[in-house]
PDB file of C-alpha atoms and ligand atoms in Angstrom:
ATOM      1  CA  MET A 958     -12.410 277.926 101.196  1.00 46.00           C
ATOM      2  CA  SER A 959     -10.847 274.613 100.051  1.00 56.00           C
ATOM      3  CA  ASN A 960      -7.875 274.574  97.566  1.00 63.00           C
ATOM      4  CA  PRO A 961      -8.848 274.090  93.892  1.00 71.00           C
ATOM      5  CA  GLN A 962      -8.200 270.569  92.351  1.00 87.00           C
ATOM      6  CA  ILE A 963      -5.074 270.234  90.231  1.00 90.00           C
ATOM      7  CA  THR A 964      -5.839 267.975  87.366  1.00 94.00           C
ATOM      8  CA  LEU A 965      -2.972 266.174  85.527  1.00 96.00           C
ATOM      9  CA  VAL A 966      -3.114 263.576  82.804  1.00 96.00           C
ATOM     10  CA  PHE A 967      -0.613 260.827  83.595  1.00 95.00           C
ATOM     11  CA  ALA A 968       1.142 259.709  80.313  1.00 93.00           C
ATOM     12  CA  THR A 969       1.552 255.917  80.917  1.00 90.00           C
ATOM     13  CA  ASN A 970      -0.117 252.620  80.108  1.00 88.00           C
ATOM     14  CA  ASN A 971       1.493 251.012  83.151  1.00 89.00           C
ATOM     15  CA  GLN A 972      -1.314 250.290  85.584  1.00 89.00           C
ATOM     16  CA  ASN A 973       1.293 249.444  88.281  1.00 88.00           C
ATOM     17  CA  LYS A 974       2.570 253.015  88.004  1.00 89.00           C
ATOM     18  CA  VAL A 975      -0.876 254.451  87.961  1.00 92.00           C
ATOM     19  CA  LYS A 976      -1.667 252.595  91.261  1.00 90.00           C
ATOM     20  CA  GLU A 977       1.552 253.834  92.883  1.00 89.00           C
ATOM     21  CA  ILE A 978       1.206 257.423  91.709  1.00 91.00           C
ATOM     22  CA  ARG A 979      -2.458 257.468  92.994  1.00 91.00           C
ATOM     23  CA  THR A 980      -1.278 256.763  96.475  1.00 89.00           C
ATOM     24  CA  ILE A 981       1.324 259.473  96.219  1.00 89.00           C
ATOM     25  CA  LEU A 982      -0.584 262.262  94.405  1.00 90.00           C
ATOM     26  CA  THR A 983      -3.632 262.667  96.534  1.00 88.00           C
ATOM     27  CA  ASP A 984      -5.945 265.592  97.166  1.00 87.00           C
ATOM     28  CA  PRO A 985      -5.721 268.342  95.754  1.00 88.00           C
ATOM     29  CA  PHE A 986      -4.389 266.378  92.779  1.00 91.00           C
ATOM     30  CA  GLU A 987      -6.688 264.550  90.427  1.00 93.00           C
ATOM     31  CA  ILE A 988      -4.923 262.082  88.175  1.00 94.00           C
ATOM     32  CA  ILE A 989      -6.512 261.219  84.804  1.00 94.00           C
ATOM     33  CA  THR A 990      -5.254 258.108  83.197  1.00 93.00           C
ATOM     34  CA  LEU A 991      -4.892 257.740  79.367  1.00 94.00           C
ATOM     35  CA  THR A 992      -7.810 255.442  79.207  1.00 92.00           C
ATOM     36  CA  GLU A 993      -9.890 257.922  81.149  1.00 92.00           C
ATOM     37  CA  ALA A 994      -8.768 260.598  78.706  1.00 92.00           C
ATOM     38  CA  GLY A 995      -9.841 258.304  75.850  1.00 92.00           C
ATOM     39  CA  ILE A 996      -6.310 257.712  74.427  1.00 93.00           C
ATOM     40  CA  ASP A 997      -5.209 254.379  73.346  1.00 92.00           C
ATOM     41  CA  ILE A 998      -1.701 254.549  71.974  1.00 91.00           C
ATOM     42  CA  ASP A 999       1.636 252.860  72.611  1.00 87.00           C
ATOM     43  CA  ILE A1000       3.836 255.655  73.775  1.00 86.00           C
ATOM     44  CA  PRO A1001       7.259 255.453  72.261  1.00 83.00           C
ATOM     45  CA  GLU A1002      10.444 255.228  74.454  1.00 86.00           C
ATOM     46  CA  PRO A1003      13.030 255.434  71.533  1.00 89.00           C
ATOM     47  CA  HIS A1004      15.808 257.337  73.267  1.00 95.00           C
ATOM     48  CA  ASP A1005      19.026 256.503  75.232  1.00 95.00           C
ATOM     49  CA  SER A1006      18.306 258.540  78.256  1.00 97.00           C
ATOM     50  CA  LEU A1007      15.427 258.535  80.863  1.00 97.00           C
ATOM     51  CA  GLU A1008      15.172 262.365  80.454  1.00 97.00           C
ATOM     52  CA  ALA A1009      14.608 262.163  76.637  1.00 97.00           C
ATOM     53  CA  ASN A1010      11.973 259.315  76.973  1.00 96.00           C
ATOM     54  CA  ALA A1011      10.134 261.025  79.764  1.00 97.00           C
ATOM     55  CA  SER A1012      10.019 264.187  77.659  1.00 97.00           C
ATOM     56  CA  GLU A1013       8.914 262.246  74.578  1.00 96.00           C
ATOM     57  CA  LYS A1014       6.080 260.618  76.448  1.00 95.00           C
ATOM     58  CA  SER A1015       4.693 263.800  77.959  1.00 96.00           C
ATOM     59  CA  GLN A1016       5.155 265.816  74.766  1.00 96.00           C
ATOM     60  CA  THR A1017       3.266 263.091  72.892  1.00 95.00           C
ATOM     61  CA  ILE A1018       0.302 263.155  75.226  1.00 95.00           C
ATOM     62  CA  TYR A1019       0.401 266.883  75.430  1.00 96.00           C
ATOM     63  CA  ARG A1020      -0.020 267.077  71.627  1.00 95.00           C
ATOM     64  CA  LEU A1021      -3.088 264.835  71.889  1.00 94.00           C
ATOM     65  CA  VAL A1022      -4.842 266.320  74.928  1.00 93.00           C
ATOM     66  CA  ALA A1023      -3.621 269.886  75.256  1.00 95.00           C
ATOM     67  CA  LYS A1024      -3.877 269.651  79.045  1.00 95.00           C
ATOM     68  CA  ASN A1025      -1.418 269.732  81.858  1.00 96.00           C
ATOM     69  CA  CYS A1026       0.252 266.361  81.963  1.00 97.00           C
ATOM     70  CA  PHE A1027       3.227 264.397  83.202  1.00 97.00           C
ATOM     71  CA  SER A1028       5.074 261.198  82.413  1.00 96.00           C
ATOM     72  CA  GLU A1029       7.908 259.293  84.045  1.00 95.00           C
ATOM     73  CA  ASP A1030      10.637 257.039  82.932  1.00 96.00           C
ATOM     74  CA  THR A1031      12.561 254.821  85.368  1.00 96.00           C
ATOM     75  CA  GLY A1032      15.612 252.749  85.118  1.00 97.00           C
ATOM     76  CA  LEU A1033      17.518 250.290  87.381  1.00 98.00           C
ATOM     77  CA  GLU A1034      21.245 251.223  87.328  1.00 98.00           C
ATOM     78  CA  VAL A1035      23.575 248.459  88.581  1.00 98.00           C
ATOM     79  CA  GLU A1036      27.096 249.544  89.498  1.00 98.00           C
ATOM     80  CA  ALA A1037      28.865 246.361  88.564  1.00 98.00           C
ATOM     81  CA  LEU A1038      27.048 246.374  85.258  1.00 98.00           C
ATOM     82  CA  ASN A1039      28.263 249.883  84.387  1.00 98.00           C
ATOM     83  CA  GLY A1040      24.731 251.331  84.965  1.00 98.00           C
ATOM     84  CA  GLU A1041      22.846 248.698  82.998  1.00 97.00           C
ATOM     85  CA  PRO A1042      19.978 247.775  82.358  1.00 98.00           C
ATOM     86  CA  GLY A1043      19.342 251.602  82.917  1.00 97.00           C
ATOM     87  CA  VAL A1044      17.180 253.104  80.219  1.00 96.00           C
ATOM     88  CA  LYS A1045      16.788 249.519  78.813  1.00 95.00           C
ATOM     89  CA  SER A1046      15.201 248.234  82.104  1.00 96.00           C
ATOM     90  CA  ALA A1047      11.834 247.347  80.545  1.00 92.00           C
ATOM     91  CA  ARG A1048      13.427 245.478  77.540  1.00 93.00           C
ATOM     92  CA  TYR A1049      16.562 244.024  79.282  1.00 96.00           C
ATOM     93  CA  ALA A1050      15.861 240.435  78.216  1.00 96.00           C
ATOM     94  CA  GLY A1051      14.563 241.468  74.831  1.00 94.00           C
ATOM     95  CA  GLU A1052      11.466 242.789  73.276  1.00 88.00           C
ATOM     96  CA  GLY A1053       8.206 241.169  74.287  1.00 85.00           C
ATOM     97  CA  ARG A1054       9.852 239.531  77.438  1.00 87.00           C
ATOM     98  CA  ASP A1055       8.276 239.943  80.849  1.00 93.00           C
ATOM     99  CA  PHE A1056       9.398 241.059  84.385  1.00 94.00           C
ATOM    100  CA  GLN A1057      10.598 237.524  85.258  1.00 96.00           C
ATOM    101  CA  ASP A1058      12.713 237.267  82.151  1.00 97.00           C
ATOM    102  CA  ASN A1059      14.392 240.634  83.085  1.00 97.00           C
ATOM    103  CA  ILE A1060      14.989 239.406  86.715  1.00 98.00           C
ATOM    104  CA  ASN A1061      16.428 236.142  85.487  1.00 97.00           C
ATOM    105  CA  LYS A1062      18.903 237.870  83.164  1.00 98.00           C
ATOM    106  CA  LEU A1063      19.850 240.458  85.848  1.00 98.00           C
ATOM    107  CA  LEU A1064      20.544 237.687  88.469  1.00 98.00           C
ATOM    108  CA  SER A1065      22.536 235.636  86.027  1.00 98.00           C
ATOM    109  CA  ASN A1066      24.679 238.514  85.037  1.00 98.00           C
ATOM    110  CA  LEU A1067      25.433 239.100  88.783  1.00 98.00           C
ATOM    111  CA  VAL A1068      26.319 235.506  89.575  1.00 97.00           C
ATOM    112  CA  ASN A1069      29.554 235.507  91.771  1.00 94.00           C
ATOM    113  CA  GLU A1070      29.498 239.333  91.768  1.00 98.00           C
ATOM    114  CA  THR A1071      30.053 240.721  95.266  1.00 98.00           C
ATOM    115  CA  ASN A1072      29.353 244.340  94.374  1.00 98.00           C
ATOM    116  CA  ARG A1073      25.495 244.330  94.461  1.00 98.00           C
ATOM    117  CA  LYS A1074      25.088 248.118  94.628  1.00 98.00           C
ATOM    118  CA  ALA A1075      22.298 249.501  92.473  1.00 98.00           C
ATOM    119  CA  ARG A1076      19.928 252.427  92.322  1.00 98.00           C
ATOM    120  CA  PHE A1077      16.493 253.171  90.857  1.00 98.00           C
ATOM    121  CA  ARG A1078      16.413 256.519  89.025  1.00 98.00           C
ATOM    122  CA  THR A1079      13.108 258.150  87.983  1.00 97.00           C
ATOM    123  CA  VAL A1080      12.741 261.144  85.797  1.00 98.00           C
ATOM    124  CA  VAL A1081       9.397 262.879  85.759  1.00 98.00           C
ATOM    125  CA  SER A1082       8.579 265.303  82.842  1.00 98.00           C
ATOM    126  CA  LEU A1083       5.752 267.728  83.692  1.00 98.00           C
ATOM    127  CA  ILE A1084       4.005 269.880  81.152  1.00 98.00           C
ATOM    128  CA  TRP A1085       2.455 272.675  83.017  1.00 96.00           C
ATOM    129  CA  GLU A1086       0.950 275.695  81.121  1.00 95.00           C
ATOM    130  CA  GLU A1087       2.805 274.658  77.983  1.00 95.00           C
ATOM    131  CA  LYS A1088       6.164 274.622  79.604  1.00 97.00           C
ATOM    132  CA  GLU A1089       8.247 271.461  80.456  1.00 98.00           C
ATOM    133  CA  TYR A1090       9.932 270.817  83.829  1.00 98.00           C
ATOM    134  CA  LEU A1091      11.908 267.790  84.716  1.00 98.00           C
ATOM    135  CA  PHE A1092      12.336 266.279  88.348  1.00 98.00           C
ATOM    136  CA  GLU A1093      14.606 263.382  89.389  1.00 98.00           C
ATOM    137  CA  GLY A1094      14.204 260.853  92.207  1.00 98.00           C
ATOM    138  CA  ILE A1095      16.920 258.350  93.301  1.00 98.00           C
ATOM    139  CA  CYS A1096      16.701 255.352  95.508  1.00 98.00           C
ATOM    140  CA  GLU A1097      20.013 253.692  96.376  1.00 98.00           C
ATOM    141  CA  GLY A1098      20.170 250.067  97.345  1.00 98.00           C
ATOM    142  CA  HIS A1099      21.409 246.624  96.391  1.00 98.00           C
ATOM    143  CA  ILE A1100      20.404 243.553  94.358  1.00 98.00           C
ATOM    144  CA  THR A1101      19.595 240.466  96.239  1.00 98.00           C
ATOM    145  CA  GLU A1102      20.920 236.960  95.428  1.00 97.00           C
ATOM    146  CA  ASP A1103      17.319 235.523  95.238  1.00 97.00           C
ATOM    147  CA  GLN A1104      13.858 236.893  94.704  1.00 98.00           C
ATOM    148  CA  LYS A1105      11.939 237.936  97.787  1.00 98.00           C
ATOM    149  CA  GLY A1106       8.323 238.972  98.039  1.00 98.00           C
ATOM    150  CA  LEU A1107       5.263 239.091  95.687  1.00 97.00           C
ATOM    151  CA  GLU A1108       4.160 242.670  95.918  1.00 96.00           C
ATOM    152  CA  GLY A1109       4.894 245.445  93.438  1.00 93.00           C
ATOM    153  CA  PHE A1110       6.247 244.976  89.852  1.00 94.00           C
ATOM    154  CA  GLY A1111       9.362 244.913  87.746  1.00 96.00           C
ATOM    155  CA  TYR A1112      12.555 244.428  89.655  1.00 98.00           C
ATOM    156  CA  ASP A1113      10.883 244.948  93.058  1.00 98.00           C
ATOM    157  CA  PRO A1114      11.580 241.285  94.258  1.00 98.00           C
ATOM    158  CA  VAL A1115      15.410 241.756  93.878  1.00 98.00           C
ATOM    159  CA  PHE A1116      15.951 245.284  95.216  1.00 98.00           C
ATOM    160  CA  ILE A1117      16.540 246.255  98.753  1.00 98.00           C
ATOM    161  CA  PRO A1118      16.638 249.945  99.357  1.00 98.00           C
ATOM    162  CA  ASP A1119      19.501 251.255 101.770  1.00 98.00           C
ATOM    163  CA  GLY A1120      18.067 251.398 105.318  1.00 98.00           C
ATOM    164  CA  ALA A1121      15.677 248.398 104.783  1.00 98.00           C
ATOM    165  CA  THR A1122      15.872 244.702 105.285  1.00 97.00           C
ATOM    166  CA  MET A1123      12.943 243.829 103.040  1.00 98.00           C
ATOM    167  CA  SER A1124      12.870 243.943  99.219  1.00 98.00           C
ATOM    168  CA  PHE A1125      10.359 246.349  97.635  1.00 98.00           C
ATOM    169  CA  ALA A1126       8.230 243.344  96.783  1.00 98.00           C
ATOM    170  CA  GLN A1127       7.944 242.508 100.604  1.00 98.00           C
ATOM    171  CA  MET A1128       6.637 245.888 101.423  1.00 98.00           C
ATOM    172  CA  THR A1129       3.216 247.570 101.392  1.00 96.00           C
ATOM    173  CA  MET A1130       2.823 250.368  98.986  1.00 92.00           C
ATOM    174  CA  GLU A1131       3.150 252.902 101.808  1.00 93.00           C
ATOM    175  CA  GLU A1132       6.516 251.256 102.895  1.00 96.00           C
ATOM    176  CA  LYS A1133       7.756 251.314  99.313  1.00 95.00           C
ATOM    177  CA  ASN A1134       6.780 254.979  98.934  1.00 93.00           C
ATOM    178  CA  SER A1135       8.847 255.926 102.046  1.00 96.00           C
ATOM    179  CA  PHE A1136      11.997 254.909 100.124  1.00 97.00           C
ATOM    180  CA  SER A1137      11.073 255.112  96.451  1.00 96.00           C
ATOM    181  CA  HIS A1138      12.653 256.991  93.520  1.00 97.00           C
ATOM    182  CA  ARG A1139       9.192 257.579  92.121  1.00 95.00           C
ATOM    183  CA  LYS A1140       7.992 259.131  95.388  1.00 95.00           C
ATOM    184  CA  LYS A1141      10.976 261.367  95.599  1.00 97.00           C
ATOM    185  CA  ALA A1142      10.541 262.680  92.059  1.00 97.00           C
ATOM    186  CA  ILE A1143       6.815 263.264  92.520  1.00 95.00           C
ATOM    187  CA  ALA A1144       7.484 265.055  95.823  1.00 94.00           C
ATOM    188  CA  LYS A1145       9.583 267.524  93.813  1.00 96.00           C
ATOM    189  CA  LEU A1146       6.709 267.967  91.368  1.00 96.00           C
ATOM    190  CA  VAL A1147       4.248 268.515  94.184  1.00 92.00           C
ATOM    191  CA  SER A1148       6.328 271.198  95.799  1.00 93.00           C
ATOM    192  CA  PHE A1149       7.007 272.848  92.474  1.00 94.00           C
ATOM    193  CA  LEU A1150       3.230 273.035  91.673  1.00 92.00           C
ATOM    194  CA  LYS A1151       2.396 274.286  95.174  1.00 87.00           C
ATOM    195  CA  ASN A1152       4.866 277.035  94.814  1.00 89.00           C
ATOM    196  CA  LYS A1153       3.454 277.878  91.327  1.00 85.00           C
ATOM    197  CA  LEU A1154      -0.084 278.133  92.707  1.00 81.00           C
ATOM    198  CA  HIS A1155       1.036 280.476  95.470  1.00 78.00           C
ATOM    199  CA  GLU A1156       3.012 282.770  93.106  1.00 75.00           C
TER     200      GLU A1156
HETATM  201  P1  LIG B 208       9.596 252.364  82.230  1.00 63.93           P
HETATM  202  O1  LIG B 208       9.779 253.568  83.022  1.00 63.93           O
HETATM  203  O2  LIG B 208       8.173 252.051  82.061  1.00 63.93           O
HETATM  204  O3  LIG B 208      10.404 252.450  81.112  1.00 63.93           O
HETATM  205  O4  LIG B 208      10.218 251.269  83.252  1.00 63.93           O
HETATM  206  C1  LIG B 208      11.221 250.500  82.911  1.00 63.93           C
HETATM  207  C2  LIG B 208      11.167 249.186  83.685  1.00 63.93           C
HETATM  208  O5  LIG B 208      11.963 249.364  84.945  1.00 63.93           O
HETATM  209  C3  LIG B 208       9.838 248.574  83.999  1.00 63.93           C
HETATM  210  O6  LIG B 208       9.414 247.675  83.032  1.00 63.93           O
HETATM  211  C4  LIG B 208      10.068 247.832  85.215  1.00 63.93           C
HETATM  212  O7  LIG B 208      10.621 246.612  84.904  1.00 63.93           O
HETATM  213  C5  LIG B 208      11.211 248.583  85.911  1.00 63.93           C
HETATM  214  N1  LIG B 208      10.663 249.523  86.929  1.00 63.93           N
HETATM  215  C6  LIG B 208      10.210 250.735  86.828  1.00 63.93           C
HETATM  216  N2  LIG B 208       9.883 251.261  88.009  1.00 63.93           N
HETATM  217  C7  LIG B 208      10.088 250.202  88.955  1.00 63.93           C
HETATM  218  C8  LIG B 208       9.888 250.027  90.345  1.00 63.93           C
HETATM  219  O8  LIG B 208       9.432 251.002  91.021  1.00 63.93           O
HETATM  220  N3  LIG B 208      10.171 248.869  90.865  1.00 63.93           N
HETATM  221  C9  LIG B 208      10.771 247.853  90.207  1.00 63.93           C
HETATM  222  N4  LIG B 208      10.862 247.958  88.804  1.00 63.93           N
HETATM  223  C10 LIG B 208      10.630 249.057  88.143  1.00 63.93           C
END
């Protein structure tokens, strides 16, 4: 007999994240997007930690759908900038600015800086049978001097993970997944749920 499907609503409006998560969470997982769940809201990210924002997003969606769901919040933490942009990664260059504005601000804040160490940190909040669980994934690496590659999203063109020579934006999705913060956090969620289902 085949394993039952595990259906989870993914609390995000970011289609890049949906695309990535769908390459990670494959069978027996079935991912329902907010659009597919008939939900059209701007999910708030008002807090000053990834954990609190991830939690707010999954709780908000759980209140609306009352189904098992998860969210994630990710930040780029740059050592020479004391961990910035961190939880403010999406709005680093200001409200309403785009990925390119954020990259421009980051590179200009790092001009003449020799310490380029940085990491992506993802926190996943899962609500499973009414209880919340958090999972973390970290990818260490460094910030390039110039943008490289056209794939991916966000800061991908300026981030090279440790152990690679290409930026995330020069990699295929599978190559990015082999290093990525998001993949590591989701792998923890997968093994948690597999254990739960075998309890
Ligand atoms: P959030 O989790 O949607 O708040 O993401 C914050 C910001 O971090 C996004 O707007 C992106 O700019 C950036 N970001 C998140 N994940 C990634 C990634 O995997 N690669 C590059 N940038 C990312």
